[in-house]
PDB file of C-alpha atoms and ligand atoms in Angstrom:
ATOM      1  CA  MET S   1      47.831 -17.513 -26.124  1.00  0.00           C
ATOM      2  CA  ALA S   2      46.073 -16.576 -22.908  1.00  0.00           C
ATOM      3  CA  ARG S   3      43.884 -14.201 -24.884  1.00  0.00           C
ATOM      4  CA  LYS S   4      43.042 -16.983 -27.373  1.00  0.00           C
ATOM      5  CA  SER S   5      42.082 -19.329 -24.546  1.00  0.00           C
ATOM      6  CA  TYR S   6      39.940 -16.643 -22.998  1.00  0.00           C
ATOM      7  CA  LEU S   7      38.132 -16.034 -26.277  1.00  0.00           C
ATOM      8  CA  LEU S   8      37.539 -19.766 -26.734  1.00  0.00           C
ATOM      9  CA  PHE S   9      36.229 -20.014 -23.164  1.00  0.00           C
ATOM     10  CA  ALA S  10      33.955 -16.997 -23.701  1.00  0.00           C
ATOM     11  CA  PHE S  11      32.663 -18.501 -26.959  1.00  0.00           C
ATOM     12  CA  LEU S  12      31.921 -21.889 -25.338  1.00  0.00           C
ATOM     13  CA  LEU S  13      30.210 -20.193 -22.403  1.00  0.00           C
ATOM     14  CA  ALA S  14      28.042 -18.170 -24.801  1.00  0.00           C
ATOM     15  CA  MET S  15      27.111 -21.360 -26.661  1.00  0.00           C
ATOM     16  CA  ILE S  16      26.157 -23.117 -23.415  1.00  0.00           C
ATOM     17  CA  ILE S  17      24.028 -20.173 -22.278  1.00  0.00           C
ATOM     18  CA  ARG S  18      22.363 -20.018 -25.688  1.00  0.00           C
ATOM     19  CA  THR S  19      21.570 -23.754 -25.702  1.00  0.00           C
ATOM     20  CA  GLN S  20      20.113 -23.509 -22.207  1.00  0.00           C
ATOM     21  CA  ALA S  21      18.025 -20.505 -23.227  1.00  0.00           C
ATOM     22  CA  GLN S  22      16.654 -22.447 -26.202  1.00  0.00           C
ATOM     23  CA  GLN S  23      15.729 -25.344 -23.945  1.00  0.00           C
ATOM     24  CA  GLN S  24      13.887 -23.235 -21.406  1.00  0.00           C
ATOM     25  CA  PRO S  25      10.169 -24.048 -21.532  1.00  0.00           C
ATOM     26  CA  LEU S  26       8.035 -21.079 -22.493  1.00  0.00           C
ATOM     27  CA  PRO S  27       5.865 -19.878 -19.577  1.00  0.00           C
ATOM     28  CA  VAL S  28       2.259 -19.704 -20.785  1.00  0.00           C
ATOM     29  CA  ILE S  29      -1.159 -18.637 -19.530  1.00  0.00           C
ATOM     30  CA  LEU S  30      -4.002 -20.108 -21.596  1.00  0.00           C
ATOM     31  CA  ASP S  31      -7.298 -18.176 -21.696  1.00  0.00           C
ATOM     32  CA  THR S  32     -10.124 -20.350 -23.046  1.00  0.00           C
ATOM     33  CA  ASP S  33     -13.914 -20.400 -23.488  1.00  0.00           C
ATOM     34  CA  ILE S  34     -13.913 -24.226 -23.441  1.00  0.00           C
ATOM     35  CA  ALA S  35     -17.555 -25.425 -23.862  1.00  0.00           C
ATOM     36  CA  GLY S  36     -19.125 -24.038 -27.010  1.00  0.00           C
ATOM     37  CA  ASP S  37     -16.608 -25.724 -29.270  1.00  0.00           C
ATOM     38  CA  TYR S  38     -14.166 -28.561 -28.727  1.00  0.00           C
ATOM     39  CA  ASP S  39     -11.118 -27.228 -30.547  1.00  0.00           C
ATOM     40  CA  ASP S  40     -10.265 -25.845 -27.084  1.00  0.00           C
ATOM     41  CA  VAL S  41      -9.888 -29.481 -25.922  1.00  0.00           C
ATOM     42  CA  GLY S  42      -7.409 -30.027 -28.744  1.00  0.00           C
ATOM     43  CA  ALA S  43      -5.609 -26.788 -27.887  1.00  0.00           C
ATOM     44  CA  LEU S  44      -5.240 -27.643 -24.187  1.00  0.00           C
ATOM     45  CA  THR S  45      -4.001 -31.105 -25.235  1.00  0.00           C
ATOM     46  CA  LEU S  46      -1.359 -29.474 -27.444  1.00  0.00           C
ATOM     47  CA  LEU S  47      -0.258 -27.288 -24.554  1.00  0.00           C
ATOM     48  CA  HIS S  48       0.083 -30.317 -22.249  1.00  0.00           C
ATOM     49  CA  ALA S  49       2.018 -32.139 -24.989  1.00  0.00           C
ATOM     50  CA  PHE S  50       4.388 -29.165 -25.278  1.00  0.00           C
ATOM     51  CA  ALA S  51       4.719 -29.044 -21.476  1.00  0.00           C
ATOM     52  CA  ASP S  52       5.583 -32.766 -21.337  1.00  0.00           C
ATOM     53  CA  LYS S  53       8.186 -32.256 -24.095  1.00  0.00           C
ATOM     54  CA  GLY S  54       9.788 -29.402 -22.135  1.00  0.00           C
ATOM     55  CA  GLU S  55       8.714 -26.730 -24.628  1.00  0.00           C
ATOM     56  CA  ALA S  56       6.139 -24.975 -22.436  1.00  0.00           C
ATOM     57  CA  ARG S  57       5.326 -24.440 -18.779  1.00  0.00           C
ATOM     58  CA  ILE S  58       1.643 -23.925 -17.986  1.00  0.00           C
ATOM     59  CA  LEU S  59       1.316 -21.134 -15.416  1.00  0.00           C
ATOM     60  CA  ALA S  60      -2.488 -21.052 -15.401  1.00  0.00           C
ATOM     61  CA  VAL S  61      -5.579 -21.937 -17.401  1.00  0.00           C
ATOM     62  CA  ILE S  62      -8.305 -19.296 -17.222  1.00  0.00           C
ATOM     63  CA  SER S  63     -11.871 -19.350 -18.562  1.00  0.00           C
ATOM     64  CA  SER S  64     -13.490 -16.369 -20.270  1.00  0.00           C
ATOM     65  CA  ASN S  65     -16.816 -18.217 -20.345  1.00  0.00           C
ATOM     66  CA  ALA S  66     -19.168 -18.289 -17.328  1.00  0.00           C
ATOM     67  CA  PHE S  67     -20.898 -21.485 -18.490  1.00  0.00           C
ATOM     68  CA  GLU S  68     -21.080 -24.039 -15.655  1.00  0.00           C
ATOM     69  CA  THR S  69     -18.940 -26.755 -17.259  1.00  0.00           C
ATOM     70  CA  THR S  70     -15.810 -24.728 -18.050  1.00  0.00           C
ATOM     71  CA  VAL S  71     -13.807 -25.068 -14.807  1.00  0.00           C
ATOM     72  CA  PRO S  72     -14.673 -28.757 -14.268  1.00  0.00           C
ATOM     73  CA  THR S  73     -13.696 -29.427 -17.924  1.00  0.00           C
ATOM     74  CA  ILE S  74     -10.322 -27.721 -17.451  1.00  0.00           C
ATOM     75  CA  SER S  75      -9.860 -29.708 -14.232  1.00  0.00           C
ATOM     76  CA  VAL S  76     -10.659 -33.001 -16.024  1.00  0.00           C
ATOM     77  CA  LEU S  77      -8.028 -32.310 -18.678  1.00  0.00           C
ATOM     78  CA  ASN S  78      -5.345 -31.039 -16.279  1.00  0.00           C
ATOM     79  CA  THR S  79      -5.940 -34.080 -14.054  1.00  0.00           C
ATOM     80  CA  TYR S  80      -5.767 -36.464 -17.036  1.00  0.00           C
ATOM     81  CA  PHE S  81      -2.415 -34.939 -18.016  1.00  0.00           C
ATOM     82  CA  ASN S  82      -1.050 -35.384 -14.466  1.00  0.00           C
ATOM     83  CA  LYS S  83      -1.100 -31.678 -13.637  1.00  0.00           C
ATOM     84  CA  PRO S  84      -4.176 -31.341 -11.392  1.00  0.00           C
ATOM     85  CA  HIS S  85      -2.703 -28.414  -9.465  1.00  0.00           C
ATOM     86  CA  ILE S  86      -2.237 -25.915 -12.287  1.00  0.00           C
ATOM     87  CA  PRO S  87      -3.988 -22.711 -11.104  1.00  0.00           C
ATOM     88  CA  VAL S  88      -7.399 -22.325 -12.739  1.00  0.00           C
ATOM     89  CA  GLY S  89      -9.330 -19.072 -13.017  1.00  0.00           C
ATOM     90  CA  ILE S  90     -12.660 -17.913 -14.383  1.00  0.00           C
ATOM     91  CA  THR S  91     -14.508 -14.675 -15.003  1.00  0.00           C
ATOM     92  CA  ARG S  92     -17.008 -13.809 -12.278  1.00  0.00           C
ATOM     93  CA  LYS S  93     -19.107 -11.905 -14.817  1.00  0.00           C
ATOM     94  CA  SER S  94     -22.404 -13.487 -15.811  1.00  0.00           C
ATOM     95  CA  ALA S  95     -21.529 -13.152 -19.508  1.00  0.00           C
ATOM     96  CA  PRO S  96     -20.223 -14.415 -21.841  1.00  0.00           C
ATOM     97  CA  ASN S  97     -22.104 -17.591 -20.980  1.00  0.00           C
ATOM     98  CA  GLU S  98     -21.866 -19.918 -23.967  1.00  0.00           C
ATOM     99  CA  SER S  99     -23.156 -23.456 -23.473  1.00  0.00           C
ATOM    100  CA  CYS S 100     -21.983 -26.857 -24.702  1.00  0.00           C
ATOM    101  CA  PRO S 101     -24.749 -27.948 -27.074  1.00  0.00           C
ATOM    102  CA  GLN S 102     -23.024 -31.195 -28.031  1.00  0.00           C
ATOM    103  CA  GLN S 103     -22.801 -32.256 -24.360  1.00  0.00           C
ATOM    104  CA  TRP S 104     -19.258 -33.563 -24.677  1.00  0.00           C
ATOM    105  CA  ALA S 105     -18.231 -31.485 -21.639  1.00  0.00           C
ATOM    106  CA  GLN S 106     -20.980 -32.916 -19.424  1.00  0.00           C
ATOM    107  CA  ALA S 107     -19.982 -36.420 -20.564  1.00  0.00           C
ATOM    108  CA  ILE S 108     -16.281 -36.127 -19.685  1.00  0.00           C
ATOM    109  CA  ILE S 109     -17.051 -34.397 -16.371  1.00  0.00           C
ATOM    110  CA  ALA S 110     -19.346 -37.295 -15.442  1.00  0.00           C
ATOM    111  CA  LYS S 111     -16.743 -39.909 -16.387  1.00  0.00           C
ATOM    112  CA  TYR S 112     -13.285 -38.615 -15.419  1.00  0.00           C
ATOM    113  CA  PRO S 113     -11.718 -37.507 -12.106  1.00  0.00           C
ATOM    114  CA  HIS S 114     -11.276 -33.789 -11.375  1.00  0.00           C
ATOM    115  CA  ASN S 115     -10.678 -31.751  -8.229  1.00  0.00           C
ATOM    116  CA  LEU S 116     -12.519 -28.553  -9.243  1.00  0.00           C
ATOM    117  CA  THR S 117     -16.150 -29.601  -9.423  1.00  0.00           C
ATOM    118  CA  GLY S 118     -17.680 -26.139  -9.939  1.00  0.00           C
ATOM    119  CA  ASN S 119     -16.750 -22.736 -11.335  1.00  0.00           C
ATOM    120  CA  ALA S 120     -16.924 -21.186  -7.853  1.00  0.00           C
ATOM    121  CA  GLN S 121     -13.878 -23.235  -6.824  1.00  0.00           C
ATOM    122  CA  ALA S 122     -11.632 -21.465  -9.349  1.00  0.00           C
ATOM    123  CA  GLU S 123      -9.948 -18.128  -8.673  1.00  0.00           C
ATOM    124  CA  GLU S 124     -11.328 -14.905 -10.110  1.00  0.00           C
ATOM    125  CA  ALA S 125      -9.660 -14.432 -13.482  1.00  0.00           C
ATOM    126  CA  VAL S 126      -8.157 -10.947 -13.137  1.00  0.00           C
ATOM    127  CA  ALA S 127      -6.840 -11.602  -9.620  1.00  0.00           C
ATOM    128  CA  LEU S 128      -5.210 -14.815 -10.866  1.00  0.00           C
ATOM    129  CA  TYR S 129      -3.632 -13.037 -13.838  1.00  0.00           C
ATOM    130  CA  ARG S 130      -2.214 -10.399 -11.501  1.00  0.00           C
ATOM    131  CA  ARG S 131      -0.913 -12.943  -8.982  1.00  0.00           C
ATOM    132  CA  ILE S 132       0.803 -15.058 -11.643  1.00  0.00           C
ATOM    133  CA  LEU S 133       2.232 -12.172 -13.685  1.00  0.00           C
ATOM    134  CA  ALA S 134       3.630 -10.413 -10.611  1.00  0.00           C
ATOM    135  CA  GLN S 135       5.681 -13.546  -9.786  1.00  0.00           C
ATOM    136  CA  GLN S 136       7.245 -13.918 -13.229  1.00  0.00           C
ATOM    137  CA  PRO S 137      10.433 -12.398 -14.675  1.00  0.00           C
ATOM    138  CA  ASP S 138       9.959  -9.279 -16.810  1.00  0.00           C
ATOM    139  CA  HIS S 139       8.907  -9.764 -20.449  1.00  0.00           C
ATOM    140  CA  SER S 140       8.686 -13.540 -20.035  1.00  0.00           C
ATOM    141  CA  VAL S 141       5.037 -14.628 -20.153  1.00  0.00           C
ATOM    142  CA  THR S 142       3.185 -15.708 -23.293  1.00  0.00           C
ATOM    143  CA  ILE S 143      -0.582 -15.294 -23.037  1.00  0.00           C
ATOM    144  CA  ILE S 144      -2.652 -17.343 -25.493  1.00  0.00           C
ATOM    145  CA  THR S 145      -6.339 -16.524 -25.884  1.00  0.00           C
ATOM    146  CA  ILE S 146      -8.590 -19.068 -27.571  1.00  0.00           C
ATOM    147  CA  GLY S 147     -11.801 -17.530 -26.279  1.00  0.00           C
ATOM    148  CA  PHE S 148     -13.116 -14.060 -25.530  1.00  0.00           C
ATOM    149  CA  PHE S 149     -11.099 -10.991 -24.481  1.00  0.00           C
ATOM    150  CA  THR S 150     -13.231 -10.540 -21.336  1.00  0.00           C
ATOM    151  CA  ASN S 151     -10.486 -11.374 -18.830  1.00  0.00           C
ATOM    152  CA  LEU S 152      -7.732  -9.445 -20.597  1.00  0.00           C
ATOM    153  CA  ALA S 153      -9.902  -6.310 -20.738  1.00  0.00           C
ATOM    154  CA  GLY S 154     -10.433  -6.731 -16.996  1.00  0.00           C
ATOM    155  CA  LEU S 155      -6.702  -7.178 -16.487  1.00  0.00           C
ATOM    156  CA  LEU S 156      -5.881  -3.978 -18.410  1.00  0.00           C
ATOM    157  CA  ALA S 157      -8.426  -2.037 -16.319  1.00  0.00           C
ATOM    158  CA  SER S 158      -7.176  -3.447 -13.005  1.00  0.00           C
ATOM    159  CA  LYS S 159      -5.626  -1.306 -10.272  1.00  0.00           C
ATOM    160  CA  ALA S 160      -2.634  -1.883  -8.003  1.00  0.00           C
ATOM    161  CA  ASP S 161      -3.333  -4.570  -5.397  1.00  0.00           C
ATOM    162  CA  ALA S 162      -1.631  -6.883  -2.906  1.00  0.00           C
ATOM    163  CA  TYR S 163       0.156  -8.694  -5.757  1.00  0.00           C
ATOM    164  CA  SER S 164       1.623  -5.693  -7.556  1.00  0.00           C
ATOM    165  CA  ALA S 165       1.878  -1.922  -7.235  1.00  0.00           C
ATOM    166  CA  LEU S 166       1.505  -1.695 -11.018  1.00  0.00           C
ATOM    167  CA  ASN S 167      -1.839  -1.122 -12.689  1.00  0.00           C
ATOM    168  CA  GLY S 168      -3.009  -3.628 -15.290  1.00  0.00           C
ATOM    169  CA  ARG S 169      -1.518  -1.916 -18.335  1.00  0.00           C
ATOM    170  CA  GLN S 170       1.841  -1.450 -16.576  1.00  0.00           C
ATOM    171  CA  LEU S 171       1.854  -5.052 -15.348  1.00  0.00           C
ATOM    172  CA  VAL S 172       1.157  -6.401 -18.850  1.00  0.00           C
ATOM    173  CA  LYS S 173       3.843  -4.194 -20.379  1.00  0.00           C
ATOM    174  CA  GLN S 174       6.385  -5.299 -17.778  1.00  0.00           C
ATOM    175  CA  LYS S 175       5.701  -9.024 -17.545  1.00  0.00           C
ATOM    176  CA  VAL S 176       4.228 -10.195 -20.841  1.00  0.00           C
ATOM    177  CA  LYS S 177       6.418 -11.247 -23.758  1.00  0.00           C
ATOM    178  CA  GLN S 178       3.661 -11.681 -26.316  1.00  0.00           C
ATOM    179  CA  LEU S 179      -0.054 -12.198 -26.797  1.00  0.00           C
ATOM    180  CA  VAL S 180      -1.158 -14.836 -29.311  1.00  0.00           C
ATOM    181  CA  SER S 181      -4.896 -14.866 -30.027  1.00  0.00           C
ATOM    182  CA  MET S 182      -7.222 -16.963 -32.117  1.00  0.00           C
ATOM    183  CA  ALA S 183      -9.278 -13.987 -33.241  1.00  0.00           C
ATOM    184  CA  THR S 184     -10.479 -11.904 -36.188  1.00  0.00           C
ATOM    185  CA  SER S 185     -11.205 -12.728 -39.813  1.00  0.00           C
ATOM    186  CA  LEU S 186     -10.368 -11.325 -43.216  1.00  0.00           C
ATOM    187  CA  PRO S 187     -11.892 -13.449 -45.995  1.00  0.00           C
ATOM    188  CA  VAL S 188      -9.811 -13.489 -49.203  1.00  0.00           C
ATOM    189  CA  GLY S 189     -10.107 -10.171 -51.017  1.00  0.00           C
ATOM    190  CA  LYS S 190     -12.044  -8.485 -48.167  1.00  0.00           C
ATOM    191  CA  THR S 191     -11.000  -5.684 -45.817  1.00  0.00           C
ATOM    192  CA  THR S 192     -13.592  -6.550 -43.169  1.00  0.00           C
ATOM    193  CA  GLY S 193     -14.607  -9.691 -41.316  1.00  0.00           C
ATOM    194  CA  ARG S 194     -16.427 -10.901 -38.228  1.00  0.00           C
ATOM    195  CA  GLU S 195     -15.275 -13.635 -35.899  1.00  0.00           C
ATOM    196  CA  TYR S 196     -16.870 -15.312 -32.843  1.00  0.00           C
ATOM    197  CA  ASN S 197     -14.119 -14.765 -30.238  1.00  0.00           C
ATOM    198  CA  VAL S 198     -14.291 -11.051 -31.007  1.00  0.00           C
ATOM    199  CA  TYR S 199     -18.019 -10.380 -31.421  1.00  0.00           C
ATOM    200  CA  ILE S 200     -19.208 -12.345 -28.359  1.00  0.00           C
ATOM    201  CA  ASP S 201     -17.565  -9.685 -26.162  1.00  0.00           C
ATOM    202  CA  ALA S 202     -16.906  -6.870 -28.636  1.00  0.00           C
ATOM    203  CA  PRO S 203     -16.197  -4.118 -26.047  1.00  0.00           C
ATOM    204  CA  ALA S 204     -13.518  -6.311 -24.442  1.00  0.00           C
ATOM    205  CA  ALA S 205     -11.935  -7.080 -27.829  1.00  0.00           C
ATOM    206  CA  GLN S 206     -11.975  -3.380 -28.712  1.00  0.00           C
ATOM    207  CA  THR S 207     -10.173  -2.514 -25.478  1.00  0.00           C
ATOM    208  CA  VAL S 208      -7.567  -5.261 -25.644  1.00  0.00           C
ATOM    209  CA  LEU S 209      -6.682  -4.947 -29.328  1.00  0.00           C
ATOM    210  CA  ALA S 210      -6.416  -1.146 -29.024  1.00  0.00           C
ATOM    211  CA  GLN S 211      -4.525  -0.936 -25.704  1.00  0.00           C
ATOM    212  CA  TRP S 212      -2.291  -4.019 -25.508  1.00  0.00           C
ATOM    213  CA  GLU S 213       1.359  -2.932 -25.437  1.00  0.00           C
ATOM    214  CA  THR S 214       3.339  -6.103 -26.240  1.00  0.00           C
ATOM    215  CA  PRO S 215       3.727  -7.834 -29.621  1.00  0.00           C
ATOM    216  CA  VAL S 216       0.406  -9.416 -30.687  1.00  0.00           C
ATOM    217  CA  THR S 217      -0.004 -12.338 -33.103  1.00  0.00           C
ATOM    218  CA  LEU S 218      -3.447 -13.130 -34.510  1.00  0.00           C
ATOM    219  CA  SER S 219      -4.402 -16.550 -35.847  1.00  0.00           C
ATOM    220  CA  PRO S 220      -7.564 -15.677 -37.770  1.00  0.00           C
ATOM    221  CA  PHE S 221     -10.613 -17.741 -38.737  1.00  0.00           C
ATOM    222  CA  GLU S 222      -9.160 -18.475 -42.181  1.00  0.00           C
ATOM    223  CA  VAL S 223      -6.099 -20.227 -40.716  1.00  0.00           C
ATOM    224  CA  GLY S 224      -7.818 -22.725 -38.397  1.00  0.00           C
ATOM    225  CA  GLU S 225     -10.521 -23.328 -40.986  1.00  0.00           C
ATOM    226  CA  GLN S 226      -7.973 -25.071 -43.235  1.00  0.00           C
ATOM    227  CA  VAL S 227      -6.736 -27.510 -40.591  1.00  0.00           C
ATOM    228  CA  ARG S 228      -9.106 -30.428 -39.962  1.00  0.00           C
ATOM    229  CA  THR S 229      -8.326 -32.742 -37.050  1.00  0.00           C
ATOM    230  CA  GLY S 230      -9.810 -35.389 -34.774  1.00  0.00           C
ATOM    231  CA  ILE S 231     -10.848 -38.243 -37.087  1.00  0.00           C
ATOM    232  CA  PRO S 232      -7.507 -40.126 -36.786  1.00  0.00           C
ATOM    233  CA  LEU S 233      -7.649 -39.429 -33.007  1.00  0.00           C
ATOM    234  CA  ILE S 234     -11.030 -41.107 -32.503  1.00  0.00           C
ATOM    235  CA  LYS S 235      -9.881 -44.080 -34.614  1.00  0.00           C
ATOM    236  CA  ASP S 236      -6.605 -44.488 -32.674  1.00  0.00           C
ATOM    237  CA  LYS S 237      -7.097 -47.752 -30.755  1.00  0.00           C
ATOM    238  CA  SER S 238      -3.901 -47.227 -28.759  1.00  0.00           C
ATOM    239  CA  ILE S 239      -5.680 -44.418 -26.890  1.00  0.00           C
ATOM    240  CA  GLN S 240      -8.066 -45.744 -24.245  1.00  0.00           C
ATOM    241  CA  HIS S 241      -9.941 -44.006 -21.430  1.00  0.00           C
ATOM    242  CA  SER S 242      -9.104 -40.496 -22.647  1.00  0.00           C
ATOM    243  CA  PRO S 243     -11.348 -37.444 -22.122  1.00  0.00           C
ATOM    244  CA  VAL S 244      -9.736 -35.876 -25.201  1.00  0.00           C
ATOM    245  CA  LYS S 245     -10.692 -38.787 -27.436  1.00  0.00           C
ATOM    246  CA  ASP S 246     -14.159 -38.969 -25.831  1.00  0.00           C
ATOM    247  CA  ALA S 247     -14.832 -35.248 -26.387  1.00  0.00           C
ATOM    248  CA  PHE S 248     -13.921 -35.492 -30.065  1.00  0.00           C
ATOM    249  CA  ALA S 249     -15.790 -38.799 -30.535  1.00  0.00           C
ATOM    250  CA  ILE S 250     -18.996 -37.389 -29.027  1.00  0.00           C
ATOM    251  CA  ALA S 251     -18.858 -34.004 -30.783  1.00  0.00           C
ATOM    252  CA  LEU S 252     -17.778 -35.249 -34.226  1.00  0.00           C
ATOM    253  CA  ALA S 253     -20.583 -37.836 -34.141  1.00  0.00           C
ATOM    254  CA  LYS S 254     -23.174 -35.199 -33.129  1.00  0.00           C
ATOM    255  CA  ASP S 255     -21.899 -32.921 -35.919  1.00  0.00           C
ATOM    256  CA  LYS S 256     -21.949 -35.859 -38.398  1.00  0.00           C
ATOM    257  CA  ASP S 257     -18.441 -34.604 -39.231  1.00  0.00           C
ATOM    258  CA  THR S 258     -16.334 -37.144 -41.149  1.00  0.00           C
ATOM    259  CA  ILE S 259     -13.577 -34.742 -42.278  1.00  0.00           C
ATOM    260  CA  GLY S 260     -12.417 -33.477 -38.887  1.00  0.00           C
ATOM    261  CA  ARG S 261     -13.088 -30.376 -36.790  1.00  0.00           C
ATOM    262  CA  MET S 262     -11.601 -27.054 -37.827  1.00  0.00           C
ATOM    263  CA  SER S 263      -8.605 -26.404 -35.596  1.00  0.00           C
ATOM    264  CA  TRP S 264      -8.807 -22.690 -34.807  1.00  0.00           C
ATOM    265  CA  ASP S 265      -7.590 -22.867 -31.213  1.00  0.00           C
ATOM    266  CA  GLN S 266      -4.826 -25.394 -31.842  1.00  0.00           C
ATOM    267  CA  THR S 267      -3.238 -23.059 -34.427  1.00  0.00           C
ATOM    268  CA  ALA S 268      -2.845 -20.293 -31.833  1.00  0.00           C
ATOM    269  CA  VAL S 269      -1.215 -22.616 -29.289  1.00  0.00           C
ATOM    270  CA  PHE S 270       1.009 -24.118 -31.985  1.00  0.00           C
ATOM    271  CA  ALA S 271       2.206 -20.719 -33.261  1.00  0.00           C
ATOM    272  CA  ALA S 272       2.842 -19.476 -29.713  1.00  0.00           C
ATOM    273  CA  ILE S 273       5.093 -22.411 -28.809  1.00  0.00           C
ATOM    274  CA  ARG S 274       6.679 -23.559 -32.075  1.00  0.00           C
ATOM    275  CA  GLY S 275       6.836 -20.151 -33.758  1.00  0.00           C
ATOM    276  CA  ILE S 276       5.587 -18.853 -37.074  1.00  0.00           C
ATOM    277  CA  THR S 277       8.272 -20.026 -39.539  1.00  0.00           C
ATOM    278  CA  PRO S 278       8.103 -22.364 -41.451  1.00  0.00           C
ATOM    279  CA  TRP S 279       4.611 -23.415 -40.392  1.00  0.00           C
ATOM    280  CA  PHE S 280       2.793 -20.197 -41.270  1.00  0.00           C
ATOM    281  CA  ASN S 281       3.201 -17.140 -43.436  1.00  0.00           C
ATOM    282  CA  SER S 282       2.554 -13.807 -41.796  1.00  0.00           C
ATOM    283  CA  ARG S 283       2.093 -10.165 -42.591  1.00  0.00           C
ATOM    284  CA  LYS S 284       1.976  -7.033 -40.480  1.00  0.00           C
ATOM    285  CA  LEU S 285      -1.328  -5.189 -40.445  1.00  0.00           C
ATOM    286  CA  ASN S 286      -3.672  -3.240 -38.236  1.00  0.00           C
ATOM    287  CA  LEU S 287      -7.337  -3.844 -37.478  1.00  0.00           C
ATOM    288  CA  ARG S 288     -10.025  -1.717 -35.885  1.00  0.00           C
ATOM    289  CA  ILE S 289     -12.655  -3.588 -33.888  1.00  0.00           C
ATOM    290  CA  GLU S 290     -16.111  -2.132 -34.512  1.00  0.00           C
ATOM    291  CA  LYS S 291     -18.980  -1.920 -32.002  1.00  0.00           C
ATOM    292  CA  ASP S 292     -20.695  -4.959 -33.538  1.00  0.00           C
ATOM    293  CA  GLY S 293     -17.514  -7.007 -33.180  1.00  0.00           C
ATOM    294  CA  SER S 294     -16.573  -6.932 -36.831  1.00  0.00           C
ATOM    295  CA  ASN S 295     -12.993  -6.025 -37.744  1.00  0.00           C
ATOM    296  CA  THR S 296     -11.817  -3.523 -40.350  1.00  0.00           C
ATOM    297  CA  LEU S 297      -8.390  -3.420 -41.973  1.00  0.00           C
ATOM    298  CA  ILE S 298      -6.742  -0.028 -41.364  1.00  0.00           C
ATOM    299  CA  PRO S 299      -3.251   1.303 -42.131  1.00  0.00           C
ATOM    300  CA  GLY S 300      -0.531   0.203 -39.748  1.00  0.00           C
ATOM    301  CA  THR S 301       1.622  -2.695 -38.637  1.00  0.00           C
ATOM    302  CA  ARG S 302       0.358  -3.310 -35.113  1.00  0.00           C
ATOM    303  CA  PHE S 303      -0.388  -7.045 -35.449  1.00  0.00           C
ATOM    304  CA  THR S 304       1.420 -10.073 -36.854  1.00  0.00           C
ATOM    305  CA  TYR S 305      -1.365 -11.745 -38.854  1.00  0.00           C
ATOM    306  CA  LEU S 306      -0.980 -15.439 -39.682  1.00  0.00           C
ATOM    307  CA  GLU S 307      -1.770 -16.975 -43.053  1.00  0.00           C
ATOM    308  CA  LEU S 308      -1.484 -20.492 -44.479  1.00  0.00           C
ATOM    309  CA  THR S 309      -0.827 -21.826 -47.955  1.00  0.00           C
ATOM    310  CA  GLY S 310      -2.460 -25.121 -48.927  1.00  0.00           C
ATOM    311  CA  SER S 311       0.753 -27.114 -48.525  1.00  0.00           C
ATOM    312  CA  GLN S 312       1.499 -25.465 -45.163  1.00  0.00           C
ATOM    313  CA  ALA S 313      -2.026 -26.342 -44.004  1.00  0.00           C
ATOM    314  CA  LYS S 314      -1.421 -30.017 -44.852  1.00  0.00           C
ATOM    315  CA  LYS S 315       1.849 -30.153 -42.883  1.00  0.00           C
ATOM    316  CA  LEU S 316       0.367 -28.255 -39.946  1.00  0.00           C
ATOM    317  CA  GLN S 317      -2.656 -30.563 -39.907  1.00  0.00           C
ATOM    318  CA  GLN S 318      -0.391 -33.627 -39.612  1.00  0.00           C
ATOM    319  CA  GLU S 319       1.648 -32.048 -36.843  1.00  0.00           C
ATOM    320  CA  ILE S 320      -1.374 -30.854 -34.833  1.00  0.00           C
ATOM    321  CA  GLU S 321      -3.145 -34.200 -35.245  1.00  0.00           C
ATOM    322  CA  LYS S 322      -0.006 -35.995 -33.971  1.00  0.00           C
ATOM    323  CA  LEU S 323       0.175 -33.699 -30.913  1.00  0.00           C
ATOM    324  CA  MET S 324      -3.520 -34.290 -30.190  1.00  0.00           C
ATOM    325  CA  HIS S 325      -2.703 -38.015 -29.773  1.00  0.00           C
ATOM    326  CA  HIS S 326      -0.393 -37.143 -26.881  1.00  0.00           C
ATOM    327  CA  GLN S 327      -1.053 -39.243 -23.797  1.00  0.00           C
ATOM    328  CA  PRO S 328       0.086 -38.681 -20.220  1.00  0.00           C
ATOM    329  CA  ALA S 329       2.839 -40.857 -18.782  1.00  0.00           C
ATOM    330  CA  HIS S 330       1.318 -43.244 -16.232  1.00  0.00           C
TER     331      HIS S 330
HETATM  332 CA1   CA L 401     -12.280 -21.508 -28.064  1.00  0.00          CA
END
């Protein structure tokens, strides 16, 4: 009888621990090139929505793009979502430096409050990665890249410092749970492709995708291409005074886009937090990054590579669009 009670107690305890583990928000660092395209605005909105729902905890937002609007843009969005003190980092390299031709970034910076008014006010990207990772439990951190691999290549090459006695590769291996990247492309029936986040800083992508020692999930060009969002958002009259809505309204109008922007970056954030099944299909494969930033399919199972059927794309589009309508509690 005593043994039965003990087993029941042990079972209930295991269930409680399991439920608590499932409810723990996923600690995330987002690495973005926010400026050249505005799917990053949608992706950061998704991450804030997940944070407000208790599904994610934003440890830092870091820019891989030296363009002058990136840190103020991140600050505008973090401030709008009531989290103005999330650590923000940026590369101190002069490139990549990819501008905001549609001027949505300049418009929201001019209109909305933010505490980081220039890139110089953000921390250096690699130092911030090292500081944050060193403080986290082992194998706990999800890194999502929706820009270039510039900062992660710097992190891998980094040496022991005041934050950690581990070098960059050791620190990543010890602290990171997974890397989820919007990167690479394999058009249907092809064994090669070329994608922006990779070719803008091809040496960095080569380093990271060859050396990274945790599980890696890739959301390629062909996934985000199928998911069109933003038109319902800019028509949603219940959303007022929102930098997210403004960014999409300005950019979609400039693009004369009436279908909705392709949602590359949102798919990576979505897969990182909500998981692959049933939203995506996936297969294991390996890719070599060439000097020109193109990618070639090679034998191996190094990466989890996301794919979407037409009906999955429709469901994912609805879900991402809904999350992009998320508003902060006031
Ligand atoms: Ca991006």
